[in-house]
Amino acid sequence: MQEEVNLFETSSLKGQVEKVTYIDEQSGYVVAILNCGPPLGMVTVVGNLLTLSPGELLEMVGRWERHPKYGRQFRVISHKRLHPTTKKAIEKYLGSGLIKGIGPQMAQRIVEQFGERTLEIIEKDIEKLTQVEGIGPKRIEMIKRAWDEQREIRDLMLFLQDYDLPPSLAPKIFKAYGNSSIAVIKQNPFKLVDQVYGIGFKTADTIAKNLGFERDSPLRVEAGIRHILQIMAEDGHLFCPYEELLSKSIGLLNVDKATIGERVARLVQSGQLVMEEAKGLGVRAVFLPRFYLHETGIFRHLSRIINGHNPLKAIDLAGAIAWAEQQMGFCLAKEQLRAIEMAFHHKVVIITGGPGTGKTTIIDAIVRIARKTGASVALAAPTGRASKRMEEATGIEAKTIHRLLDYQPQRGGFQRDEHSPIDAQIIIIDEVSMLDASLAHHLLRAVPTEARLVLVGDKDQLPPVGPGNVLSDLLSSGKLPVVALRNIFRQAARSLIVTNAHRINTGKMPIIDSRVHSPPADYYFIEQTRPQEALRIIIELVTARIPKRFHLDPTTQIQLICPMHKGILGTQNMNKVLQKVLNPREVSGGPSLKGLKKGDRVMQTHNNYEKGVFNGDIGYVRAVDGEGGEILVEFDGRTIPYGIYELEELSLAYAITVHKSQGSEYPAVILPITDEHYIMLQRNLLYTAVTRAKKLLVIVGSKRALRIAVNNQKATHRYTLLAQRLKGLL
C-alpha cells in the first residue's frame, strides 16, 4: 500500500530514474518516472531537470501536487544528482545513450566485468575497459571523449541554470567554446548571438543582466542593433532605414536615441555596419555588411555579364528551332518561340510563367539547340527536386546551385567564382523565385563574362525564404529582357490543379465541386470547418483513401502542406499524428534522439555547410544508433550522420509549411485550410501550395478560408535596393 503524502507542502524525495517520458529541449522541462522504493514505489516527477538519463539517482526538494489528468506527481524545485551505485542502476545509466560508444549490450558486459566499481573505472582507469569483449583503443577513446564532454556540459548546464536559462543551450555553447565556455560567457555573453546557432539577443541579454552588465553597456547596445538588423533579415529585408532602426532599438534596449546613434556611428566606422543614402527612397539604409556585399555584388556581376563579349557563333536560329520542333514532335507556341529567340539574342533573359505555360519545354528546346550548335550548357536549380525535374525534361545532367558552384565546406565554401567560373557557355537556372540575395550573388560571381544566362521562374510564387527578393527586383527594374508566358497549353488546361492555380492567381475562387468536371482526376475539395474533424479526414486520406485509389506510397509520395506551424492542423501537431500512424515502430533511441525512428521522413531546418545539407532538404532516417548516440539520414542518396546535439537541425517532414515546400513538387498534396489559419491566408501562399501538387491535390477546409486567401493580395514588402541600383538611381 502506497504511503499517503501531503499535497502542496515542501518535502524531499530520493529515487532512481526508471524512464524519461517527456523532454522539452528548449525549456529543459522533463517528465520522468522514478523508483523511490517502498513505500512510495514508482513516482512521476516533473520540472526543469536538465538532461536526465535512466539509472541516475536524484535527491530532490519539491512539492506534491495532483494533476487533473495524470494524478499525483512531484514537482521538483531543486535537485542534486548522485551517480548510481547498484549494478542494475549503473547498467541502465550507461546503456541510456548518454555516453557515445556504450549501448545497452555493451553496458551489460562492462557492468558484468567491473560491477559496482564501473563508474570509478571509467573516471580513473579507463584503459581497463579493454578487458571487456568488443572494446579496443578506438572505442575507449570515444567513450573517454564522451564521458569528459558530458562532465563539462553538465557543469555548463548548472551554470546556465543559475541564470534561469534552458539547459538545451549548453551543448551548443560547448561545441563553440569547449572548456572556455563559462569564461567566454562571463566576459561577453553577446558573443553567443553571432557565434552560437539558436541563441538570440534576448537570451544573451538575460545572461548579461544576471552578470551585472549595465543597460547602456556598449556591448549590449551594439549587440541589440545588430540583432534588429538580423531579425529584419529573417523577415526578408536586406537593410533597415536608419530612423526605423533607431526606433526599434529604443524599444528593444530602453536606452536613449543619442546613445543608439553613437553606437550605430561607431559600428559603421569600424566596418561592422554599412550606411548608404538611398536617394530613390529618401532614406538612409543601414546594412549588415554581408547583405550589402550580396546586393552590390548582384548588381556588379549582372552588369559585367550583360556588357560582356559574346563568343558564340551566329546560327540560323529559325532553322535550329524548326529542327528542335521536329525532334520534340510538336510545334512551339508564339510565346515559346519568342522566349527561345531572346535566350539566343540577349546575354541575360528572364522567362516567367505559371504552371502549364511551357517553361520546361522552352528549357528543353534551348538545350537541344545549344548542344546541336556545339555550345556547352549548364542546368541548375535551388533544390534537388527542381534540378531533377530539369534533368528528366532535358535528358542531360542538372545540378543544385550548390553543386554547380562546387560547394566544399572543408575548403572554405563555393569553389566557383569569378576567378574559377562555371565551365559553360549557356547557363539555365530554374525556380529563380527561390533565389535569395546570398545565393544569387554567389551564382552570378561564377557566371563567365562571355556566357548567356537564362533565368526561369514563376513571379507569383512566395518570395524566397532568405533575405532579398531577387526575381521581383529584376523584373521591377525594367532593365532586363523579360518573356511573360500566359498561354496555358491544352494538355495542362485539362488539369484542375493547373486550372485552379490560375484561377487563384487572377483572384477567382478555385472550383469547389470537382464533380462538375468529369473525371475529377487530380483535384478534390472536401469541405470541413471543424479542425478536429478535418484532422480525422486527413489521416484517412493519407493512410487509406489516396493509397488505395491512386496507388501512391503514403511515406514518400503524399505530402501534407500546412499554412502554419501551430494549431490542430499545423505542422507541429500533424507531424506527431502522422508519425504515429505512418511509422508506428517503437522509438529505439529514447528521448535523447528526439523520438526519431528508422523510416521517418525528416527535413533539414537550416543550412549546414559542413554536412552539405541545406534548409528545406528532405531525407529519411535510415538508422538509429542508440549505442553510438547518432542517427543516419539519407538525402538524395547521401547518408549523413547526426549526433545527439545536432538533432535540433532536423524536424519531422510528414507535414511541412508552404514556405518550406517551395521549389518542390509532390505526386500528391493535401492542403488543410481552415479559419484557424486566418493570419497566414494570402493569395500567393495558397497559389504556391496548389502548384506543389503534381498528380493530385486535395484541399480539406472551409470555403470561407479559401475566399479569405484568394482575396488577400497584400504583397509583403521587403527592404531592398537592387531595383534602384539597376535603374541607376544610386
XYZ file of C-alpha atoms in Angstrom:
730
model
C 0.000 0.000 0.000
C 1.414 3.390 -1.020
C 2.168 5.987 1.645
C -0.207 8.960 1.829
C 1.548 12.249 1.058
C 0.730 15.832 1.922
C -0.055 17.789 -1.216
C 1.423 21.299 -1.689
C 3.871 21.012 1.248
C 7.595 21.214 0.502
C 9.280 17.868 1.039
C 12.292 15.871 -0.080
C 12.432 12.794 -2.247
C 15.146 10.399 -3.384
C 14.853 7.960 -6.249
C 16.380 6.322 -9.264
C 15.332 7.304 -12.801
C 13.472 4.422 -14.421
C 12.182 6.165 -17.540
C 12.156 9.624 -19.130
C 8.744 10.041 -20.739
C 8.972 13.632 -21.985
C 11.643 16.262 -22.635
C 11.149 19.838 -23.823
C 14.586 20.546 -25.274
C 14.199 24.312 -25.182
C 12.993 24.778 -21.620
C 14.579 21.679 -20.077
C 11.182 20.637 -18.692
C 11.164 16.887 -18.036
C 8.580 14.286 -17.042
C 10.177 11.131 -15.627
C 9.300 8.020 -13.649
C 11.480 7.451 -10.565
C 11.696 4.341 -8.421
C 11.658 5.716 -4.886
C 11.499 2.339 -3.202
C 8.951 1.308 -0.585
C 6.540 2.631 0.466
C 6.195 5.163 -2.428
C 7.270 2.912 -5.293
C 7.107 4.471 -8.765
C 6.644 8.247 -8.709
C 6.085 10.717 -11.551
C 8.346 13.756 -11.193
C 8.165 16.928 -13.280
C 10.307 20.043 -13.539
C 13.465 21.531 -15.025
C 15.858 18.624 -14.568
C 18.411 19.353 -17.306
C 19.464 16.218 -19.182
C 18.264 13.146 -17.364
C 19.194 9.532 -18.018
C 17.731 6.231 -16.789
C 19.733 4.815 -13.875
C 20.659 8.189 -12.377
C 20.000 8.758 -8.679
C 18.358 12.049 -7.693
C 17.919 13.847 -4.389
C 15.094 16.366 -4.834
C 13.250 19.087 -2.970
C 9.793 19.939 -4.226
C 6.050 19.775 -3.728
C 3.484 17.075 -4.253
C 0.595 18.060 -6.490
C -2.345 16.405 -8.161
C -2.653 16.807 -11.929
C -6.284 16.724 -13.158
C -5.412 14.164 -15.838
C -2.290 12.348 -14.623
C -2.934 12.293 -10.900
C -0.331 12.648 -8.162
C 3.139 13.873 -9.134
C 6.166 15.501 -7.534
C 7.142 18.956 -8.862
C 10.878 19.464 -8.416
C 12.131 22.807 -7.076
C 15.798 21.841 -6.727
C 17.753 18.637 -7.146
C 21.149 17.047 -6.779
C 22.479 14.241 -8.929
C 24.191 11.207 -7.465
C 25.935 8.579 -9.502
C 24.044 5.282 -9.469
C 25.526 2.747 -7.052
C 23.841 -0.595 -7.787
C 24.852 -2.779 -10.712
C 21.372 -2.620 -12.210
C 21.261 1.170 -11.969
C 24.771 1.594 -13.417
C 23.887 -0.659 -16.340
C 20.725 1.340 -17.058
C 22.640 4.626 -16.771
C 25.426 3.624 -19.182
C 23.021 1.993 -21.645
C 20.765 5.050 -21.899
C 22.607 6.525 -24.905
C 24.203 9.258 -22.804
C 27.756 8.058 -23.488
C 28.633 7.596 -27.158
C 30.161 4.170 -27.671
C 28.150 2.431 -24.968
C 24.745 0.978 -25.747
C 22.588 -1.433 -23.705
C 24.516 -4.602 -24.616
C 27.934 -3.055 -24.096
C 26.764 -1.561 -20.794
C 25.739 -5.040 -19.635
C 29.162 -6.509 -20.487
C 31.046 -3.656 -18.754
C 28.986 -3.954 -15.561
C 29.374 -7.737 -15.575
C 33.151 -7.192 -15.636
C 33.512 -4.390 -13.074
C 30.306 -4.453 -11.048
C 29.726 -1.518 -8.715
C 33.235 -0.126 -9.484
C 32.266 0.525 -13.146
C 31.900 4.305 -12.959
C 35.093 4.620 -10.909
C 36.963 2.619 -13.570
C 35.657 4.880 -16.367
C 36.567 8.011 -14.398
C 40.028 6.994 -13.130
C 41.337 3.960 -15.005
C 39.515 3.787 -18.317
C 42.199 1.682 -20.036
C 40.918 -1.322 -18.045
C 37.857 -1.349 -20.296
C 39.963 -3.309 -22.810
C 39.225 -6.303 -20.575
C 35.665 -6.190 -21.912
C 34.919 -8.020 -25.165
C 34.427 -5.585 -28.069
C 36.313 -2.666 -26.538
C 39.580 -1.632 -28.142
C 41.659 1.566 -28.168
C 39.338 3.385 -30.597
C 36.222 2.699 -28.570
C 37.994 3.666 -25.348
C 38.941 6.998 -26.922
C 35.318 7.526 -27.999
C 33.991 6.685 -24.522
C 36.582 8.895 -22.792
C 35.802 11.848 -25.039
C 32.047 11.438 -24.482
C 32.484 10.993 -20.704
C 34.671 14.112 -20.376
C 32.363 16.124 -22.616
C 29.323 15.123 -20.591
C 31.047 16.265 -17.389
C 31.901 19.655 -18.916
C 28.416 20.071 -20.370
C 26.858 19.239 -17.007
C 28.952 21.969 -15.352
C 27.864 24.407 -18.040
C 24.228 23.362 -17.590
C 24.438 24.059 -13.871
C 25.964 27.482 -14.630
C 23.117 28.274 -17.006
C 20.553 27.009 -14.539
C 21.831 29.554 -12.014
C 20.717 32.225 -14.505
C 17.336 30.607 -15.232
C 18.346 29.612 -18.755
C 17.309 26.435 -20.580
C 19.857 23.608 -20.339
C 19.418 22.823 -24.033
C 21.761 25.750 -24.744
C 24.720 24.036 -23.069
C 25.675 21.593 -25.868
C 25.566 24.383 -28.468
C 27.743 26.686 -26.376
C 30.158 23.897 -25.512
C 30.534 22.994 -29.190
C 31.567 26.591 -29.938
C 33.869 27.283 -26.989
C 34.689 23.954 -25.319
C 36.249 24.239 -21.854
C 36.366 28.053 -22.188
C 32.555 28.338 -22.408
C 31.881 29.781 -18.958
C 34.792 32.247 -19.215
C 33.587 33.481 -22.620
C 30.039 33.976 -21.340
C 31.200 35.939 -18.316
C 33.404 38.207 -20.440
C 30.876 38.961 -23.213
C 27.627 36.966 -23.346
C 26.621 38.809 -26.524
C 29.244 36.834 -28.445
C 26.812 33.935 -28.274
C 24.344 35.744 -30.547
C 26.688 35.782 -33.532
C 28.592 32.572 -32.892
C 26.133 30.007 -31.490
C 23.186 28.943 -33.643
C 19.871 29.144 -31.815
C 20.924 31.714 -29.214
C 19.352 35.108 -29.778
C 19.811 38.527 -28.299
C 17.151 38.097 -25.610
C 18.862 35.012 -24.188
C 22.267 36.724 -24.177
C 20.664 39.824 -22.646
C 19.228 37.743 -19.805
C 22.688 36.345 -19.063
C 24.241 39.815 -19.258
C 21.669 41.264 -16.881
C 22.317 38.487 -14.353
C 26.066 39.048 -14.717
C 25.642 42.754 -13.904
C 26.031 44.385 -17.333
C 24.641 47.934 -17.407
C 21.640 48.724 -19.610
C 23.659 51.190 -21.709
C 26.745 48.984 -21.923
C 28.327 49.471 -25.388
C 28.480 45.690 -25.807
C 24.742 45.421 -25.124
C 23.670 48.356 -27.311
C 25.771 47.278 -30.288
C 24.591 43.676 -29.999
C 20.990 44.920 -29.872
C 21.429 46.991 -33.026
C 22.927 44.032 -34.906
C 20.138 41.824 -33.540
C 17.446 44.101 -35.002
C 19.128 44.003 -38.420
C 19.352 40.215 -38.193
C 15.662 39.937 -37.300
C 14.876 42.197 -40.255
C 16.896 39.828 -42.459
C 14.900 36.860 -41.165
C 11.801 38.708 -42.367
C 13.392 39.050 -45.820
C 14.885 42.559 -45.613
C 18.412 43.417 -46.718
C 18.572 46.691 -44.791
C 16.695 48.808 -42.273
C 16.034 52.540 -42.731
C 18.103 54.482 -40.203
C 15.169 56.146 -38.412
C 13.328 52.834 -38.160
C 16.470 51.229 -36.748
C 16.693 53.928 -34.078
C 13.035 53.466 -33.162
C 13.260 49.677 -32.956
C 16.485 49.901 -30.923
C 14.905 52.236 -28.384
C 12.025 49.798 -27.992
C 14.313 46.811 -27.544
C 17.056 48.307 -25.397
C 15.246 51.028 -23.429
C 18.126 53.485 -23.889
C 18.076 56.996 -25.337
C 18.240 57.862 -29.051
C 21.588 59.659 -28.748
C 23.305 56.583 -27.287
C 21.977 54.382 -30.065
C 23.020 56.912 -32.727
C 26.549 56.976 -31.286
C 26.810 53.169 -31.350
C 25.466 52.985 -34.927
C 28.086 55.533 -35.991
C 30.829 53.528 -34.271
C 29.646 50.285 -35.893
C 29.665 51.981 -39.317
C 33.132 53.456 -38.684
C 34.515 50.063 -37.649
C 33.024 48.314 -40.687
C 30.517 46.266 -38.692
C 27.636 48.067 -40.446
C 27.266 49.829 -43.807
C 25.183 53.003 -44.244
C 24.114 54.238 -47.665
C 21.927 57.086 -48.901
C 19.005 55.544 -50.793
C 18.051 58.623 -52.798
C 15.282 56.917 -54.709
C 13.550 56.061 -51.433
C 14.574 59.121 -49.458
C 16.090 57.136 -46.608
C 19.471 56.197 -45.198
C 19.796 52.419 -45.475
C 21.702 50.511 -42.777
C 23.034 47.098 -43.817
C 24.825 44.267 -42.132
C 27.998 44.070 -44.283
C 27.276 40.663 -45.790
C 23.906 41.764 -47.157
C 25.382 44.938 -48.632
C 28.063 42.788 -50.267
C 25.443 40.414 -51.692
C 23.223 43.147 -53.156
C 26.007 45.251 -54.645
C 27.664 42.049 -55.894
C 24.487 41.013 -57.746
C 24.382 44.418 -59.434
C 28.090 44.396 -60.286
C 28.171 40.884 -61.741
C 24.927 41.290 -63.677
C 26.390 44.418 -65.257
C 29.588 42.516 -66.071
C 27.705 39.658 -67.752
C 25.296 41.900 -69.698
C 28.140 44.033 -71.054
C 30.470 41.112 -71.710
C 31.582 39.830 -75.098
C 29.556 37.011 -76.610
C 31.808 34.491 -78.376
C 29.008 32.188 -79.584
C 28.940 31.901 -83.350
C 25.907 33.203 -85.209
C 23.414 30.463 -86.039
C 20.392 30.060 -88.283
C 18.011 30.309 -85.331
C 14.839 29.806 -87.383
C 16.295 26.613 -88.840
C 17.517 25.487 -85.442
C 14.069 25.999 -83.894
C 12.424 24.059 -86.723
C 14.888 21.213 -86.123
C 14.119 21.264 -82.361
C 10.365 21.147 -83.068
C 10.919 18.111 -85.285
C 12.972 16.437 -82.567
C 10.328 17.112 -79.887
C 7.431 16.113 -82.132
C 5.293 19.260 -81.859
C 5.224 22.929 -82.815
C 6.091 25.616 -80.313
C 3.699 28.441 -79.480
C 4.474 32.087 -80.286
C 5.375 32.918 -76.684
C 7.748 29.955 -76.543
C 9.388 30.903 -79.842
C 9.896 34.445 -78.556
C 11.476 33.137 -75.328
C 13.915 30.932 -77.259
C 14.837 33.735 -79.654
C 15.520 36.117 -76.762
C 17.630 33.492 -74.985
C 19.929 33.412 -78.028
C 19.858 37.173 -78.711
C 20.492 38.537 -75.194
C 23.195 37.892 -72.640
C 20.660 37.688 -69.777
C 16.948 36.940 -70.164
C 14.121 36.242 -67.687
C 11.316 33.815 -68.554
C 8.342 33.794 -66.173
C 5.071 31.917 -66.154
C 2.748 29.814 -64.060
C 2.113 26.061 -64.237
C 1.263 24.660 -67.662
C 2.637 27.648 -69.602
C 5.510 25.701 -71.199
C 8.581 26.810 -69.234
C 10.030 23.283 -69.166
C 9.505 22.863 -72.921
C 11.393 26.114 -73.528
C 14.318 24.887 -71.425
C 14.352 21.609 -73.375
C 14.354 23.430 -76.724
C 17.165 25.809 -75.688
C 19.266 22.844 -74.532
C 18.673 20.925 -77.770
C 19.604 23.904 -79.960
C 22.639 24.811 -77.888
C 24.050 21.295 -77.952
C 23.321 20.911 -81.672
C 25.342 24.063 -82.357
C 28.218 22.949 -80.122
C 27.595 25.282 -77.184
C 28.162 23.901 -73.695
C 25.192 24.078 -71.312
C 24.818 24.012 -67.523
C 21.446 23.464 -65.826
C 20.736 24.154 -62.160
C 18.020 24.974 -59.627
C 17.993 25.844 -55.933
C 16.653 22.449 -54.805
C 17.432 18.844 -55.621
C 13.861 18.119 -56.663
C 13.752 21.059 -59.065
C 17.081 20.077 -60.638
C 15.815 16.502 -61.100
C 12.794 17.831 -62.998
C 15.135 19.733 -65.332
C 17.173 16.581 -65.852
C 14.096 14.480 -66.633
C 12.845 17.095 -69.115
C 16.124 17.600 -70.998
C 17.957 14.304 -70.658
C 21.170 15.994 -69.512
C 22.575 16.425 -66.025
C 21.129 19.209 -63.880
C 22.549 20.160 -60.504
C 21.581 22.088 -57.440
C 23.139 25.539 -57.467
C 25.368 24.480 -54.575
C 26.682 21.561 -56.618
C 27.060 23.704 -59.723
C 29.198 26.103 -57.694
C 31.190 23.171 -56.239
C 30.408 23.843 -52.621
C 33.097 22.328 -50.343
C 32.879 23.322 -46.675
C 36.323 21.914 -45.887
C 37.860 24.262 -48.435
C 36.001 27.393 -47.396
C 32.743 27.247 -49.335
C 31.952 27.781 -53.019
C 34.891 26.890 -55.247
C 33.384 28.507 -58.329
C 33.640 32.306 -58.557
C 34.864 34.991 -60.964
C 38.381 33.502 -60.790
C 37.182 29.936 -61.380
C 33.892 30.321 -63.279
C 31.312 27.737 -64.328
C 32.504 25.873 -67.397
C 29.542 26.567 -69.694
C 28.543 28.966 -72.454
C 24.797 28.889 -71.694
C 23.610 28.646 -68.088
C 19.928 27.999 -67.340
C 18.599 28.421 -63.800
C 15.080 27.257 -62.901
C 12.898 28.210 -59.890
C 14.548 31.641 -59.722
C 11.820 32.941 -57.393
C 13.587 30.941 -54.658
C 16.905 32.763 -55.068
C 17.740 34.898 -52.054
C 20.402 37.592 -52.255
C 23.205 35.403 -50.932
C 22.748 32.503 -53.342
C 22.092 34.847 -56.277
C 25.333 36.691 -55.543
C 27.402 33.508 -55.360
C 25.807 32.252 -58.577
C 26.396 35.442 -60.560
C 30.010 35.653 -59.364
C 30.644 32.325 -61.053
C 28.914 33.068 -64.387
C 31.599 33.662 -67.056
C 31.563 37.115 -68.642
C 31.123 35.517 -72.070
C 28.201 33.260 -71.068
C 24.489 33.656 -71.679
C 22.261 33.408 -68.614
C 18.629 32.256 -68.774
C 16.606 32.775 -65.578
C 13.327 30.838 -65.388
C 10.705 31.129 -62.666
C 7.203 31.979 -61.544
C 6.942 35.568 -60.323
C 3.725 34.840 -58.410
C 5.274 32.298 -56.027
C 6.130 33.237 -52.464
C 9.325 35.280 -52.107
C 12.462 33.358 -51.083
C 12.855 32.132 -47.520
C 16.137 34.025 -47.161
C 16.644 37.817 -47.332
C 16.189 39.635 -50.622
C 13.622 39.435 -53.417
C 15.844 38.951 -56.430
C 13.389 37.918 -59.147
C 10.886 40.610 -58.164
C 13.650 43.253 -58.118
C 14.999 42.201 -61.520
C 11.517 42.403 -63.021
C 10.592 45.741 -61.426
C 13.850 47.363 -62.564
C 12.708 47.149 -66.181
C 16.346 46.794 -67.265
C 16.352 43.144 -68.340
C 14.550 41.476 -71.268
C 11.536 39.515 -69.978
C 9.194 36.990 -71.561
C 5.972 36.535 -69.570
C 4.211 33.297 -70.524
C 0.426 33.471 -70.211
C -0.928 30.813 -72.548
C -1.950 27.564 -70.780
C -1.428 24.595 -73.073
C -4.286 22.261 -73.885
C -2.923 19.256 -72.020
C -2.225 21.326 -68.899
C -5.604 23.047 -69.183
C -7.307 19.677 -68.614
C -5.715 19.572 -65.170
C -7.861 21.044 -62.419
C -4.662 21.672 -60.443
C -3.405 23.980 -63.202
C -6.847 25.496 -63.786
C -7.323 26.293 -60.123
C -3.796 27.674 -59.755
C -4.507 30.201 -62.491
C -7.953 30.982 -61.085
C -6.413 31.726 -57.688
C -3.696 33.836 -59.269
C -6.270 36.011 -61.018
C -8.360 36.467 -57.867
C -11.030 33.847 -58.634
C -12.175 31.121 -56.258
C -10.923 27.639 -57.119
C -13.524 25.178 -58.330
C -15.240 23.902 -55.211
C -17.233 20.929 -56.518
C -14.950 18.780 -58.641
C -17.908 16.603 -59.678
C -18.863 19.164 -62.340
C -15.641 18.234 -64.169
C -15.573 14.639 -65.315
C -13.469 12.763 -64.490
C -12.163 14.603 -61.382
C -8.745 13.081 -61.832
C -6.394 15.372 -59.967
C -8.291 17.729 -57.646
C -10.752 17.422 -54.771
C -12.181 19.863 -52.265
C -13.515 18.335 -49.042
C -15.438 20.878 -47.032
C -14.918 20.670 -43.287
C -14.990 23.662 -40.970
C -14.129 21.823 -37.725
C -10.353 21.311 -37.334
C -10.701 18.092 -35.313
C -12.897 16.510 -37.964
C -10.574 17.782 -40.712
C -7.736 16.033 -38.864
C -9.648 12.737 -38.938
C -10.300 13.121 -42.679
C -6.624 13.870 -43.397
C -5.481 10.749 -41.527
C -7.962 8.688 -43.546
C -6.771 10.278 -46.806
C -3.097 9.636 -46.075
C -3.419 6.108 -44.745
C -6.227 4.640 -46.836
C -8.145 6.580 -49.441
C -5.302 8.044 -51.542
C -3.014 4.968 -51.398
C -5.925 2.711 -52.374
C -7.354 4.802 -55.220
C -4.197 6.359 -56.650
C -1.634 3.676 -55.661
C 0.692 6.168 -54.001
C 3.071 5.415 -51.127
C 1.991 7.486 -48.100
C 5.521 7.762 -46.708
C 7.223 9.019 -49.871
C 4.581 10.280 -52.323
C 1.942 12.057 -50.238
C 2.879 15.400 -48.707
C 0.794 17.361 -46.231
C 1.415 21.108 -46.695
C 0.150 23.420 -43.940
C -0.112 27.217 -43.806
C 1.163 27.331 -40.204
C 3.210 25.533 -37.552
C 0.683 25.848 -34.725
C -2.864 24.639 -34.186
C -4.583 21.284 -34.615
C -3.847 21.402 -38.357
C -0.384 22.959 -38.013
C 2.825 21.130 -38.847
C 3.811 20.526 -35.221
C 0.683 18.565 -34.329
C 0.256 16.932 -37.730
C 3.810 15.559 -37.670
C 3.209 13.892 -34.311
C -0.067 12.411 -35.514
C 1.261 11.207 -38.876
C 4.421 9.730 -37.345
C 2.205 7.566 -35.125
C 0.065 6.267 -37.983
C 2.691 6.015 -40.734
C 5.672 4.841 -38.674
C 4.313 3.097 -35.574
C 7.509 1.219 -34.706
C 8.953 1.687 -31.221
C 11.410 4.514 -30.573
C 14.846 2.913 -30.233
C 16.866 5.986 -29.367
C 14.868 7.295 -26.427
C 14.135 10.968 -25.706
C 17.800 11.883 -26.278
C 17.341 11.209 -30.016
C 14.221 13.407 -30.241
C 11.956 10.420 -30.660
C 13.102 9.928 -34.269
C 12.627 6.444 -35.676
C 14.039 4.470 -38.543
C 11.933 5.284 -41.599
C 10.878 8.767 -40.501
C 10.691 11.485 -43.137
C 12.691 14.481 -41.889
C 13.675 17.950 -43.072
C 16.868 19.948 -42.559
C 15.771 23.224 -40.966
C 18.810 25.430 -41.661
C 21.885 25.376 -43.862
C 24.652 23.099 -42.597
C 27.582 23.832 -44.871
C 29.837 21.285 -43.162
C 27.449 18.455 -43.945
C 26.432 19.870 -47.317
C 22.742 19.742 -46.339
C 20.558 22.793 -46.744
C 17.404 24.378 -45.388
C 14.376 22.536 -46.787
C 16.176 19.350 -47.879
C 14.048 16.266 -47.154
C 15.567 12.936 -46.168
C 14.725 9.632 -44.499
C 16.097 8.193 -41.281
C 17.924 5.003 -42.257
C 19.340 4.012 -38.861
C 19.041 4.975 -35.201
C 22.187 4.079 -33.263
C 21.378 4.294 -29.566
C 24.821 2.963 -28.681
C 26.688 5.446 -30.833
C 24.332 8.278 -29.958
C 23.574 9.218 -33.568
C 21.136 8.727 -36.389
C 21.825 8.314 -40.106
C 19.726 10.269 -42.587
C 19.696 9.722 -46.338
C 19.408 12.845 -48.508
C 19.260 12.133 -52.254
C 21.487 9.077 -51.985
C 23.935 10.587 -49.464
C 23.895 9.236 -45.915
C 24.629 11.909 -43.302
C 25.301 11.202 -39.587
C 23.750 13.392 -36.870
C 24.920 13.333 -33.269
C 22.638 13.934 -30.283
C 23.365 17.666 -30.189
C 22.854 18.145 -33.927
C 19.319 16.781 -33.985
C 17.796 20.220 -33.491
C 18.684 20.787 -37.161
C 16.097 18.166 -38.132
C 12.324 18.164 -37.911
C 9.744 15.616 -38.954
C 8.531 16.276 -42.508
C 5.303 14.311 -42.850
C 3.807 17.809 -42.708
C 5.683 20.919 -43.855
C 4.844 24.596 -44.233
C 4.097 26.174 -47.594
C 7.328 28.187 -47.331
C 9.374 25.009 -46.875
C 7.681 23.378 -49.884
C 8.956 25.998 -52.351
C 10.839 24.556 -55.297
C 9.491 21.046 -54.761
C 6.735 19.021 -56.396
C 4.989 16.015 -54.886
C 2.830 13.344 -56.541
C 0.030 14.108 -54.064
C -0.529 17.145 -51.849
C -3.067 17.509 -49.059
C -3.694 21.123 -48.067
C -5.670 21.893 -44.905
C -7.039 25.426 -44.963
C -9.440 26.496 -42.234
C -10.275 29.581 -40.235
C -7.585 28.702 -37.671
C -5.036 29.634 -40.349
C -6.536 33.093 -40.924
C -3.397 35.116 -40.084
C -1.445 33.329 -42.830
C -4.110 33.236 -45.528
C -2.732 35.056 -48.589
C -3.177 34.560 -52.315
C 0.486 33.852 -53.086
C 0.677 31.349 -50.211
C -2.369 29.443 -51.494
C -1.080 29.633 -55.087
C 2.332 28.292 -54.065
C 0.770 25.386 -52.132
C -1.529 24.418 -55.007
C 1.305 24.431 -57.557
C 3.320 21.934 -55.478
C 0.908 19.126 -56.489
C 1.919 17.091 -59.498
C -0.790 14.400 -59.852
C -3.282 15.007 -57.070
C -4.386 17.907 -54.880
C -6.855 17.529 -52.032
C -7.909 20.660 -50.143
C -9.581 19.984 -46.815
C -11.177 23.005 -45.163
C -13.696 25.799 -45.430
C -14.896 27.888 -48.355
C -14.615 30.945 -46.127
C -10.904 30.361 -45.506
C -10.313 29.817 -49.236
C -12.118 33.065 -50.017
C -10.040 34.979 -47.469
C -6.826 33.655 -49.036
C -7.888 34.382 -52.619
C -8.946 37.939 -51.773
C -5.846 38.791 -49.727
C -3.281 40.008 -52.228
C -1.258 42.042 -49.744
C 2.298 41.682 -51.006
C 4.915 41.528 -48.278
C 7.241 44.484 -48.818
C 10.964 43.847 -48.429
C 13.631 46.497 -47.969
C 15.991 46.021 -50.914
C 17.785 48.431 -53.259
C 18.637 46.109 -56.143
C 15.946 47.512 -58.475
C 17.118 51.066 -57.720
C 20.744 50.090 -58.411
C 19.762 48.578 -61.756
C 17.760 51.676 -62.642
C 20.822 53.770 -61.862
C 19.183 55.701 -59.018
C 22.004 55.067 -56.538
